[in-house]
Short mmCIF file of N, CA and C in Angstrom, two decimals:
data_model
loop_
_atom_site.label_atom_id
_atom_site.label_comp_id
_atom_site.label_asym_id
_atom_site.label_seq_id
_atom_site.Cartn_x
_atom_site.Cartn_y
_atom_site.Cartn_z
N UNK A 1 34.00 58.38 66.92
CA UNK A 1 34.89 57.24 66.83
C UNK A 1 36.23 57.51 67.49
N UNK A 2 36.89 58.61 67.35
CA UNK A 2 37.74 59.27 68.17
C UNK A 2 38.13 59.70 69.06
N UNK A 3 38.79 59.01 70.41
CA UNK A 3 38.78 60.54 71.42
C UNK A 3 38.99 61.92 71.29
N UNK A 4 38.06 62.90 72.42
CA UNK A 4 38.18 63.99 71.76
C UNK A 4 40.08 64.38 72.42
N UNK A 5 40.60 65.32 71.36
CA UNK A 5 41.87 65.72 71.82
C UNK A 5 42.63 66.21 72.80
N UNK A 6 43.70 65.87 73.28
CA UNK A 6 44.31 65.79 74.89
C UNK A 6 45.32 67.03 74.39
N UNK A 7 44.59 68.06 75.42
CA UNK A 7 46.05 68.98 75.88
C UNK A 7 47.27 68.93 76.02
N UNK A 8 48.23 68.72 75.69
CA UNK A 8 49.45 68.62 76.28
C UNK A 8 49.66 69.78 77.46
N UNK A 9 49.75 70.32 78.04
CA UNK A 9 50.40 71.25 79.15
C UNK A 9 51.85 71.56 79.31
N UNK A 10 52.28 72.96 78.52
CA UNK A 10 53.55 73.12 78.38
C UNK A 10 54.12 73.75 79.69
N UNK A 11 55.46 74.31 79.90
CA UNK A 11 56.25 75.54 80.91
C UNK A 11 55.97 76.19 80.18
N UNK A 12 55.62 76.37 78.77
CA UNK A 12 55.75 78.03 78.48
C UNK A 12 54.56 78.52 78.79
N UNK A 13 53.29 77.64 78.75
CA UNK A 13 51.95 78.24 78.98
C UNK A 13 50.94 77.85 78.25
N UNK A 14 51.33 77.45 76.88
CA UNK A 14 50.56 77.02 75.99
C UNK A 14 50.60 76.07 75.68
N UNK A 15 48.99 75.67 75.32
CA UNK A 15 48.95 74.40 75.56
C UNK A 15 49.25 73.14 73.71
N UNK A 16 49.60 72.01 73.91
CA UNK A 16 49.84 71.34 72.20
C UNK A 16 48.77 70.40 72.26
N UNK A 17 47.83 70.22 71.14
CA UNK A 17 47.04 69.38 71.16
C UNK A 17 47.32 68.51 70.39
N UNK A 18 47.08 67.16 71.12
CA UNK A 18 47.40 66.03 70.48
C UNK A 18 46.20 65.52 70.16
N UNK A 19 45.49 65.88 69.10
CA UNK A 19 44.62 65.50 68.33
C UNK A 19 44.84 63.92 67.60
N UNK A 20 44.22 62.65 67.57
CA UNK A 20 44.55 61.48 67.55
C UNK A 20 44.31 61.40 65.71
N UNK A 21 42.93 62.57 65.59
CA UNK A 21 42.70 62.24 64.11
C UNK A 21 43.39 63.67 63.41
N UNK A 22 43.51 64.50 63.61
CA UNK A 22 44.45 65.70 63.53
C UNK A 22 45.75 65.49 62.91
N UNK A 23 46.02 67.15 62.44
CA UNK A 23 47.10 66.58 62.53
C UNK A 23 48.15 66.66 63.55
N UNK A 24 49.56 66.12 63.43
CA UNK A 24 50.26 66.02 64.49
C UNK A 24 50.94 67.29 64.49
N UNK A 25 51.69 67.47 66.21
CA UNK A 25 52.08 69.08 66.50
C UNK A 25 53.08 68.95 66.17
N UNK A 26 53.64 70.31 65.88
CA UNK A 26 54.63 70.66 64.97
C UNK A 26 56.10 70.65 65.95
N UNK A 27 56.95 70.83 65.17
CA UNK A 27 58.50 70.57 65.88
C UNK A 27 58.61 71.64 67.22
N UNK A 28 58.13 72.88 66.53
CA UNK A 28 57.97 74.15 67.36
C UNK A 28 57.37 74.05 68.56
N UNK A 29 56.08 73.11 68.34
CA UNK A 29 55.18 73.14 69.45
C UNK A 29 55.66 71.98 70.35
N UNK A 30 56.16 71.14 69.75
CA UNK A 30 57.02 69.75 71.14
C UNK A 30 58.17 70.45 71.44
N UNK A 31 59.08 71.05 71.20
CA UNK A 31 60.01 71.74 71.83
C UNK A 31 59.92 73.19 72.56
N UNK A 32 58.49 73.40 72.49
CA UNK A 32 58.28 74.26 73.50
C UNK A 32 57.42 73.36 74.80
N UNK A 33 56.68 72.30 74.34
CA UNK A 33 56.34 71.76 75.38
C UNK A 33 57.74 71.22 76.07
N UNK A 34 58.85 71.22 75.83
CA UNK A 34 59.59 70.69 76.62
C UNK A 34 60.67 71.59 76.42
N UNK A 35 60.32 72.95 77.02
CA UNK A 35 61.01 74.23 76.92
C UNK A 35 62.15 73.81 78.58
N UNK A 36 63.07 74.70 78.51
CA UNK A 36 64.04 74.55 79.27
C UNK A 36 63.43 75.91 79.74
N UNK A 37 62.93 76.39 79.22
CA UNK A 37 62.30 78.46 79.98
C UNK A 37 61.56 78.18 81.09
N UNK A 38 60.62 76.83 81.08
CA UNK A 38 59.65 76.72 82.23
C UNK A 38 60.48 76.47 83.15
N UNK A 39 61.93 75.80 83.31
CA UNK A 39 62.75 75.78 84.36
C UNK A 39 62.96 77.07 85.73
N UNK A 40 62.98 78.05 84.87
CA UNK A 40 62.77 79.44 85.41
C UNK A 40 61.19 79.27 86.01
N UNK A 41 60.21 78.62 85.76
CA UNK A 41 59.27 79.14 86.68
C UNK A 41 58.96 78.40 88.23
N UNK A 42 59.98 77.06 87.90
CA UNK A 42 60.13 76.47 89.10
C UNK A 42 60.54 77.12 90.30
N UNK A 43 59.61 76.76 91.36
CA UNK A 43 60.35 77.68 92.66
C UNK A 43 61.82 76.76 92.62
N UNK A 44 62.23 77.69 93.59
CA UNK A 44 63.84 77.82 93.89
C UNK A 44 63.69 76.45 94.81
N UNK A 45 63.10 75.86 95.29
CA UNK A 45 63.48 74.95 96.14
C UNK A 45 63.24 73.46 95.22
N UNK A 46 62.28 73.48 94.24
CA UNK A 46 62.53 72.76 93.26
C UNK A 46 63.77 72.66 91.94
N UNK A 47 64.32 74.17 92.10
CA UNK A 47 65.37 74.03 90.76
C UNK A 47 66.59 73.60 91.47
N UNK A 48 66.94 73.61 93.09
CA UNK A 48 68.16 72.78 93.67
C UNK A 48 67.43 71.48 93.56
N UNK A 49 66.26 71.28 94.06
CA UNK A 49 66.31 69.42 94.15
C UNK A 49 66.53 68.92 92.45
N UNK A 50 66.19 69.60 91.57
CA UNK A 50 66.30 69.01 90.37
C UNK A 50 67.81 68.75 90.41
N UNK A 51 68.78 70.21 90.52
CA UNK A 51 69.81 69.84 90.01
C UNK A 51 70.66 69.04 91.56
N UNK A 52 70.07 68.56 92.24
CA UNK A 52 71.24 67.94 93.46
C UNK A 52 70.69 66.75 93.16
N UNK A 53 69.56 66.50 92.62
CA UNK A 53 69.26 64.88 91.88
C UNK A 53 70.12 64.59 90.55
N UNK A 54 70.01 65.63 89.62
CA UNK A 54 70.77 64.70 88.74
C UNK A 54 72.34 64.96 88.74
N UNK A 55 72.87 65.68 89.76
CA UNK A 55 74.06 65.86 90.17
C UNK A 55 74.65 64.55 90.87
N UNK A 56 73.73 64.21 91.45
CA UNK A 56 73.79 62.78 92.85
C UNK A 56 73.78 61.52 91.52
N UNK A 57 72.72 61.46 91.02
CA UNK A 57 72.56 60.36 89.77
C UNK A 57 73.88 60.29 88.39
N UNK A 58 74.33 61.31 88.47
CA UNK A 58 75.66 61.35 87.32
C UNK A 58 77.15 60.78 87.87
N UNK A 59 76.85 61.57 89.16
CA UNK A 59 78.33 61.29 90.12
C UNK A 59 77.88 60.43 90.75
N UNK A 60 76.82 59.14 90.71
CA UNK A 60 76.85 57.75 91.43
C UNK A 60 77.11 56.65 90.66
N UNK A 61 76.52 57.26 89.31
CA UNK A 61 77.03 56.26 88.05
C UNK A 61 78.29 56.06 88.07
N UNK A 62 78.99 57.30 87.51
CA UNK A 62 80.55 57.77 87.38
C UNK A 62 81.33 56.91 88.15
N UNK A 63 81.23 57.15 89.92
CA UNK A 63 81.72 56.50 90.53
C UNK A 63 81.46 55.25 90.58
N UNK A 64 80.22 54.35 90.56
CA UNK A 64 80.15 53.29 90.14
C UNK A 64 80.94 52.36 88.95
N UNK A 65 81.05 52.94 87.79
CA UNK A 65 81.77 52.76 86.79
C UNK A 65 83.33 53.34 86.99
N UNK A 66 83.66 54.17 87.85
CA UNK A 66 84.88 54.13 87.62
C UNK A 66 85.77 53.39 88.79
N UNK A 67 85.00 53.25 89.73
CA UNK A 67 85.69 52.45 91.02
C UNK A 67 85.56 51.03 91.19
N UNK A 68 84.08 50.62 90.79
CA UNK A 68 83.15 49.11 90.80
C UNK A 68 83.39 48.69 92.16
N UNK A 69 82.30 49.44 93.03
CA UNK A 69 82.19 48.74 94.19
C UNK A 69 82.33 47.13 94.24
N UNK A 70 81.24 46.78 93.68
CA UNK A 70 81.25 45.02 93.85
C UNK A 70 82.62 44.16 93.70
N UNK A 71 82.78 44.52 92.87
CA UNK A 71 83.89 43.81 92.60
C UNK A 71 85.38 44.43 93.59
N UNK A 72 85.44 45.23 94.01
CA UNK A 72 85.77 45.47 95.18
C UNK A 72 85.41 44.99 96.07
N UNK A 73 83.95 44.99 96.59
CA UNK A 73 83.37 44.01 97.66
C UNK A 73 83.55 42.34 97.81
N UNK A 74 83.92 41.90 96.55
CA UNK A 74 84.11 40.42 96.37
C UNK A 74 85.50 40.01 96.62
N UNK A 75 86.28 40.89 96.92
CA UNK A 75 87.72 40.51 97.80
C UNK A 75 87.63 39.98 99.13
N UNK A 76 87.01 40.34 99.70
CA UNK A 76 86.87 39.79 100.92
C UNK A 76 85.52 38.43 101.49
N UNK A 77 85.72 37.32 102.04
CA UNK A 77 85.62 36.70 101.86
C UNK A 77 84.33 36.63 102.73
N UNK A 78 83.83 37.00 103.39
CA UNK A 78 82.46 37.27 103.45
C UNK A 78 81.72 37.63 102.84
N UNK A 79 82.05 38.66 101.89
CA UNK A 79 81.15 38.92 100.73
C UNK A 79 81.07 38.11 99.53
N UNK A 80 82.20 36.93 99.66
CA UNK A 80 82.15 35.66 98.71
C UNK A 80 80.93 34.55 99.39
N UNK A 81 81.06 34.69 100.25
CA UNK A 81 80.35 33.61 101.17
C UNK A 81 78.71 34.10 100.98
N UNK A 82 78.09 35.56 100.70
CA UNK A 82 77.11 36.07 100.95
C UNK A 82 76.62 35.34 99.78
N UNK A 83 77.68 36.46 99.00
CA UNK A 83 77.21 35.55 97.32
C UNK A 83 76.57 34.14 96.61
N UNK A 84 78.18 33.45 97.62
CA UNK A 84 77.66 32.13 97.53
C UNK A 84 76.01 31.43 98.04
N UNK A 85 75.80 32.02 98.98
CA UNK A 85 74.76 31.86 99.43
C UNK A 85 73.46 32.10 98.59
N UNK A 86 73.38 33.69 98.29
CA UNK A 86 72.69 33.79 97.54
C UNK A 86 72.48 33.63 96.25
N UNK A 87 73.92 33.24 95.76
CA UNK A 87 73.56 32.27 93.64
C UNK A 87 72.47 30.78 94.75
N UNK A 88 73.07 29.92 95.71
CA UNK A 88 72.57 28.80 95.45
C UNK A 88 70.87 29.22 95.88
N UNK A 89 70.59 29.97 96.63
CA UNK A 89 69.49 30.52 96.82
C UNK A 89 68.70 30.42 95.27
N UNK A 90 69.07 31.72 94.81
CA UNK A 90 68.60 31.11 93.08
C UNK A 90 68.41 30.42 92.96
N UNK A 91 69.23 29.46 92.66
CA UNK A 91 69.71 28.18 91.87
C UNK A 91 68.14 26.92 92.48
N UNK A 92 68.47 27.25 93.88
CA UNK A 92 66.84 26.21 94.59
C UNK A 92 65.89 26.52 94.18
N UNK A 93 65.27 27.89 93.75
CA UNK A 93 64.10 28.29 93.07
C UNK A 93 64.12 28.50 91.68
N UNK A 94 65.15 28.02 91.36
CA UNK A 94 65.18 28.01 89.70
C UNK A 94 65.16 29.23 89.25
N UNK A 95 65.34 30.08 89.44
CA UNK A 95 65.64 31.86 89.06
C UNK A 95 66.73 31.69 87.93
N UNK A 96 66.42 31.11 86.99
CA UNK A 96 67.74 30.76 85.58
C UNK A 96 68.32 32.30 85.03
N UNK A 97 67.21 33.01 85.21
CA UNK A 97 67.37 34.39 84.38
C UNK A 97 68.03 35.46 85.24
N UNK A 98 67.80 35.25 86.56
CA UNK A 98 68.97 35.93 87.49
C UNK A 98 70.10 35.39 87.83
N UNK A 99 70.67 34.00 88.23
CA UNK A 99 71.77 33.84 87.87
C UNK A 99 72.21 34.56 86.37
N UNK A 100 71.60 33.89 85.10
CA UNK A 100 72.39 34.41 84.24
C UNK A 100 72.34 35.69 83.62
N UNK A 101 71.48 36.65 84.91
CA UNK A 101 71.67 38.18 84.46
C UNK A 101 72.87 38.40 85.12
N UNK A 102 73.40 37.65 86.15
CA UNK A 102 74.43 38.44 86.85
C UNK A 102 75.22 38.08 86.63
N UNK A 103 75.94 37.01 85.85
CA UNK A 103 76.80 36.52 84.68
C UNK A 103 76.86 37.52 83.58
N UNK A 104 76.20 37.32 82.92
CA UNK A 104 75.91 38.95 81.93
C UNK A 104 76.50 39.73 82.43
N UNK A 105 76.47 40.45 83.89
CA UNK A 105 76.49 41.73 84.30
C UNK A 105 78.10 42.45 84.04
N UNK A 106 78.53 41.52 84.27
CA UNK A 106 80.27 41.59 84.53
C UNK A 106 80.91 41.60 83.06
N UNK A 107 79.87 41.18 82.29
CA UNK A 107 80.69 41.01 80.73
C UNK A 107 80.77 42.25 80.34
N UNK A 108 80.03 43.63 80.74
CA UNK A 108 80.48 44.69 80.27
C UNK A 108 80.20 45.74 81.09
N UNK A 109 81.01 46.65 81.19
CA UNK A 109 81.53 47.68 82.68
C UNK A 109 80.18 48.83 82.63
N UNK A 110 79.59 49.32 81.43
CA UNK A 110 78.53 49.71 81.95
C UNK A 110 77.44 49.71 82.62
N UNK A 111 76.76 47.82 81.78
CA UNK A 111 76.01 47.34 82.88
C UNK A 111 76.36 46.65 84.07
N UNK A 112 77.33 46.89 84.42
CA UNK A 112 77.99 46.05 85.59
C UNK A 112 77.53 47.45 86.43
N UNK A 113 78.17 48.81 85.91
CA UNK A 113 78.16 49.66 86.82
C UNK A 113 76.40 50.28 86.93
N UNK A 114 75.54 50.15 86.26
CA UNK A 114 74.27 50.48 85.91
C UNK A 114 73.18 49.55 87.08
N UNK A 115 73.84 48.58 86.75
CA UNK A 115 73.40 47.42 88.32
C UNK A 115 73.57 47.92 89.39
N UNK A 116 75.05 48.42 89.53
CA UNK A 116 75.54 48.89 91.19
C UNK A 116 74.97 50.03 91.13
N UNK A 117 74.69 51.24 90.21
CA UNK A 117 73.81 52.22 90.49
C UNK A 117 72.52 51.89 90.78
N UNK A 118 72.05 51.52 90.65
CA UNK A 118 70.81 50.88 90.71
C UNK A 118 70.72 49.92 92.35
N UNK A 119 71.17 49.43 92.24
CA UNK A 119 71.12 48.53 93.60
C UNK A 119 71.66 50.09 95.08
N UNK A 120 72.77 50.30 94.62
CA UNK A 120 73.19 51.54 96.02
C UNK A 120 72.06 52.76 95.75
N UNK A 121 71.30 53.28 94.83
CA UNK A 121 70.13 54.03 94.96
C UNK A 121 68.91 53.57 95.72
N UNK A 122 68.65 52.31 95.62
CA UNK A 122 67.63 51.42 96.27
C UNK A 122 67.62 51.70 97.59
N UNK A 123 69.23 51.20 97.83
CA UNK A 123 69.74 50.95 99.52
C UNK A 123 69.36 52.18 100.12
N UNK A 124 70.20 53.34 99.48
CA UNK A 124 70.24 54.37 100.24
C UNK A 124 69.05 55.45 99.77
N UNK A 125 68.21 55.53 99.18
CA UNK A 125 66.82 55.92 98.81
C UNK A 125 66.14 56.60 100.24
N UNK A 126 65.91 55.51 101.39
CA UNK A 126 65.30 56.20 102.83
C UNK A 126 65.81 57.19 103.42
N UNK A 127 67.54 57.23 103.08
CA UNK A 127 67.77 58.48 103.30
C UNK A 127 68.38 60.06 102.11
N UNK A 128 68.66 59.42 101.38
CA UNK A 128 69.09 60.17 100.25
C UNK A 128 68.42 61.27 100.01
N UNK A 129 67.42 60.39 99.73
CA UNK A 129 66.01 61.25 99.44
C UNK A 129 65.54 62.62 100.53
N UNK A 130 65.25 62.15 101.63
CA UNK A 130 64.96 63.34 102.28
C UNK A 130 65.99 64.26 102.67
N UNK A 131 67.43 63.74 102.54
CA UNK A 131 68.29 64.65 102.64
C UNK A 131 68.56 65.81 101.66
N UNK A 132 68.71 65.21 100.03
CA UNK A 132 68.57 66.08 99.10
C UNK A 132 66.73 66.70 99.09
N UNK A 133 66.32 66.95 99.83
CA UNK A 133 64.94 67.48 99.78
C UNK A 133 65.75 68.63 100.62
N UNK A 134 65.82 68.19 101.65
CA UNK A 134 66.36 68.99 103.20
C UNK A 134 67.65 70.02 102.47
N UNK A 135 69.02 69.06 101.72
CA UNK A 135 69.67 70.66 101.40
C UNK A 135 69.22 71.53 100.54
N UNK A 136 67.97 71.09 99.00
CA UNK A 136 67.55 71.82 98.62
C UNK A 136 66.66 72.89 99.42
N UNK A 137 66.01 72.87 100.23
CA UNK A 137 65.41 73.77 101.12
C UNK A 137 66.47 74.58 101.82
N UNK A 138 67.48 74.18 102.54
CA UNK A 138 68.71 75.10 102.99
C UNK A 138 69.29 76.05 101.97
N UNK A 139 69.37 75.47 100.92
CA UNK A 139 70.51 76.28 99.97
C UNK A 139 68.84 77.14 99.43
N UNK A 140 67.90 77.10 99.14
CA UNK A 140 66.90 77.89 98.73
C UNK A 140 66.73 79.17 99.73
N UNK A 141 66.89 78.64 101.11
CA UNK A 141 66.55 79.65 102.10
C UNK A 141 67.67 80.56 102.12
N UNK A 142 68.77 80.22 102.12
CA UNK A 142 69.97 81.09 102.01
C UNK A 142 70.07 82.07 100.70
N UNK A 143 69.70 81.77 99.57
CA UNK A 143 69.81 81.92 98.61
C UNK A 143 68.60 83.19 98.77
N UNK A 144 67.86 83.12 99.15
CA UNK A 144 66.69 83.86 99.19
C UNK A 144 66.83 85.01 100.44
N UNK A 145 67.82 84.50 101.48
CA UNK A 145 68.03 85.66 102.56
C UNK A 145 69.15 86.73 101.42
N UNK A 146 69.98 86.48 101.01
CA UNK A 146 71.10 87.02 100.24
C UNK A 146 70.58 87.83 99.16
N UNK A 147 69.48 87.31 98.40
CA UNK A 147 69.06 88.52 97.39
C UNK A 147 67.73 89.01 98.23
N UNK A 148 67.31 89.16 99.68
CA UNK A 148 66.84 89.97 100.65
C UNK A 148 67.56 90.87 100.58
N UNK A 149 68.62 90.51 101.18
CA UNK A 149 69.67 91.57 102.04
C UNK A 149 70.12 92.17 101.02
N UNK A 150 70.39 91.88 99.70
CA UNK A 150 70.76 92.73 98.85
C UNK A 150 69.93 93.56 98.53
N UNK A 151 68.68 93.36 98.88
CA UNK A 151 67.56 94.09 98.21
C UNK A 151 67.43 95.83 99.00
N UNK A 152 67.71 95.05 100.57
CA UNK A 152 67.26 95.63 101.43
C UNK A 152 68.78 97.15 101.82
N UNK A 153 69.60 96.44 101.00
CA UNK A 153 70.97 97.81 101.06
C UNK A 153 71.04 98.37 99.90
N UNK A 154 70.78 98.38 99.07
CA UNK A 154 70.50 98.97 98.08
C UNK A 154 69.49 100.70 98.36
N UNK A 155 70.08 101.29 97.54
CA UNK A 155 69.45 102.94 97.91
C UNK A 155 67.73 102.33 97.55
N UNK A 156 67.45 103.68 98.21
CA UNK A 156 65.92 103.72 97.54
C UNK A 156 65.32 104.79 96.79
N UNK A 157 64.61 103.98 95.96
CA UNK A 157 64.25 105.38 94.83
C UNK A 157 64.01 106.33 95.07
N UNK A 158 63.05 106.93 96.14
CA UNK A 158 62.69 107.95 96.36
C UNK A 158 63.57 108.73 97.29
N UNK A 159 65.09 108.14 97.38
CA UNK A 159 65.93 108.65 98.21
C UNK A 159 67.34 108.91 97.26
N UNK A 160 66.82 108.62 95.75
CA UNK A 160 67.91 108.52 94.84
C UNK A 160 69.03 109.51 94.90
N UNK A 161 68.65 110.58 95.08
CA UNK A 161 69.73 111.75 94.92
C UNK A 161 70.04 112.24 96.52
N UNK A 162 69.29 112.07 97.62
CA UNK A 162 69.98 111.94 98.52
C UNK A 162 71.13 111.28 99.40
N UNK A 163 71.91 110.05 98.43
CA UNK A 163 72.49 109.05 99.12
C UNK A 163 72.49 108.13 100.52
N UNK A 164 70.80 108.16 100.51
CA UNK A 164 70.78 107.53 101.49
C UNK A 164 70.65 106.05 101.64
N UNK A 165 70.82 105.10 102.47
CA UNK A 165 70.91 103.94 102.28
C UNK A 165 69.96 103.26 103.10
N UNK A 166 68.93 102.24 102.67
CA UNK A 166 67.88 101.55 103.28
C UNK A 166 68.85 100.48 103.98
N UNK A 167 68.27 100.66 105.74
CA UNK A 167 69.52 99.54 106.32
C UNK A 167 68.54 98.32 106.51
N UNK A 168 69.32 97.42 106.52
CA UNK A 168 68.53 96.01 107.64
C UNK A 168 67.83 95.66 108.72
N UNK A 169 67.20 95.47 108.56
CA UNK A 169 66.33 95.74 110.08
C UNK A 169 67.35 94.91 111.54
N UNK A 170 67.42 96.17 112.11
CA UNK A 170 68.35 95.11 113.63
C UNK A 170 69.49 96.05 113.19
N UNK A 171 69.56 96.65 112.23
CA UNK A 171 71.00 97.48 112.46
C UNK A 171 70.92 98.79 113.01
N UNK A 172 69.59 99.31 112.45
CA UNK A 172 69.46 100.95 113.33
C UNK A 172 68.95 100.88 114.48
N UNK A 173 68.90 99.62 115.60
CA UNK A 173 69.27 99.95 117.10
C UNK A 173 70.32 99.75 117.17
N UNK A 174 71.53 99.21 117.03
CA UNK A 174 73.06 99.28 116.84
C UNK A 174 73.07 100.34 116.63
N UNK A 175 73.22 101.14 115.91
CA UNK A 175 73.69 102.33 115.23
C UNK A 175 73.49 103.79 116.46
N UNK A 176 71.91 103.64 116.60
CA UNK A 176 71.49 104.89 117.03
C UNK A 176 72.18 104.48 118.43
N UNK A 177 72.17 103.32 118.89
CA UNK A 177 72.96 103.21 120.65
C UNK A 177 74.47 103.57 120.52
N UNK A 178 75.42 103.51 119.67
CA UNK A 178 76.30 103.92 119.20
C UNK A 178 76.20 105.88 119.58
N UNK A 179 75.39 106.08 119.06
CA UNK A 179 75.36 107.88 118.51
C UNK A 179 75.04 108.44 120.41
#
């Protein structure tokens, strides 16, 4: 009579079963399914796009709400005229609930600014998007030459008590043309 029970799939590894006739998983086991540790197992080119997304999404709100494009944009009188255009647009197809969402909108500064986030994410989405893909891959690759190169100057064990130093590759033809 039951489906049989669905895995949950955690970051830590283990899995929570959500058994429908069961009982339900414990506090322990949903807060490890939604462990902040599996963050660490994300490659590096996923843990910048995470955080340059919700970096981009906090500081578009913010600025949305603290500047209010639109209503900035509605000073000038082309962008009154657009408007105008498009309420009576509405208004011919009877769209009652979008005119009076965007009446609504202005009555309070969050959803006023929650709209303009929303609408300038839309717009700029074709490129946003592949750009924060593109610097997460830059800042990953850099990030990854740097704990190279650190890796790679660092003594080596089997040279521990000799002080010798493992160089970079491309530096000991410099060196020896030097000598």
């Amino acid at each position: 009579l039951h489906p049989p029970a669905l895995p949950l799939p955690t970051m830590g590894g283990a899995d929570v079963n959500l058994d429908p006739a069961g009982t339900p998983p414990t506090a322990a086991e949903l807060s490890q399914a939604a462990s902040v540790t599996g963050f660490r197992k994300m490659g590096l080119r996923m843990q910048y796009y995470v955080a340059l997304e919700s970096t981009w999404h906090v500081l578009l709100y913010a600025g949305c709400y603290r500047y209010r494009p639109t209503v900035l944009l509605l000073r000038y009188p082309r962008a009154q005229a657009l408007l105008t255009r498009v309420g009576e647009w509405f208004k011919r197809r009877n769209f009652k609930t979008a005119s009076s969402m965007g009446s609504r909108m202005y009555q309070s500064d969050w959803a006023r600014a929650l709209a303009e986030w929303t609408i300038i994410n839309k717009v700029l989405a074709p490129v946003s998007f592949p750009a924060k893909i593109y610097v997460a891959h830059v800042l990953a690759k850099r990030t990854q030459s740097k704990i190279l190169a650190k890796r790679t100057t660092e003594i080596a064990p089997e040279d521990a008590g000799h002080d010798r130093v493992v160089e970079k590759p491309g530096l000991s033809e410099s060196r020896s043309a030097k000598e």
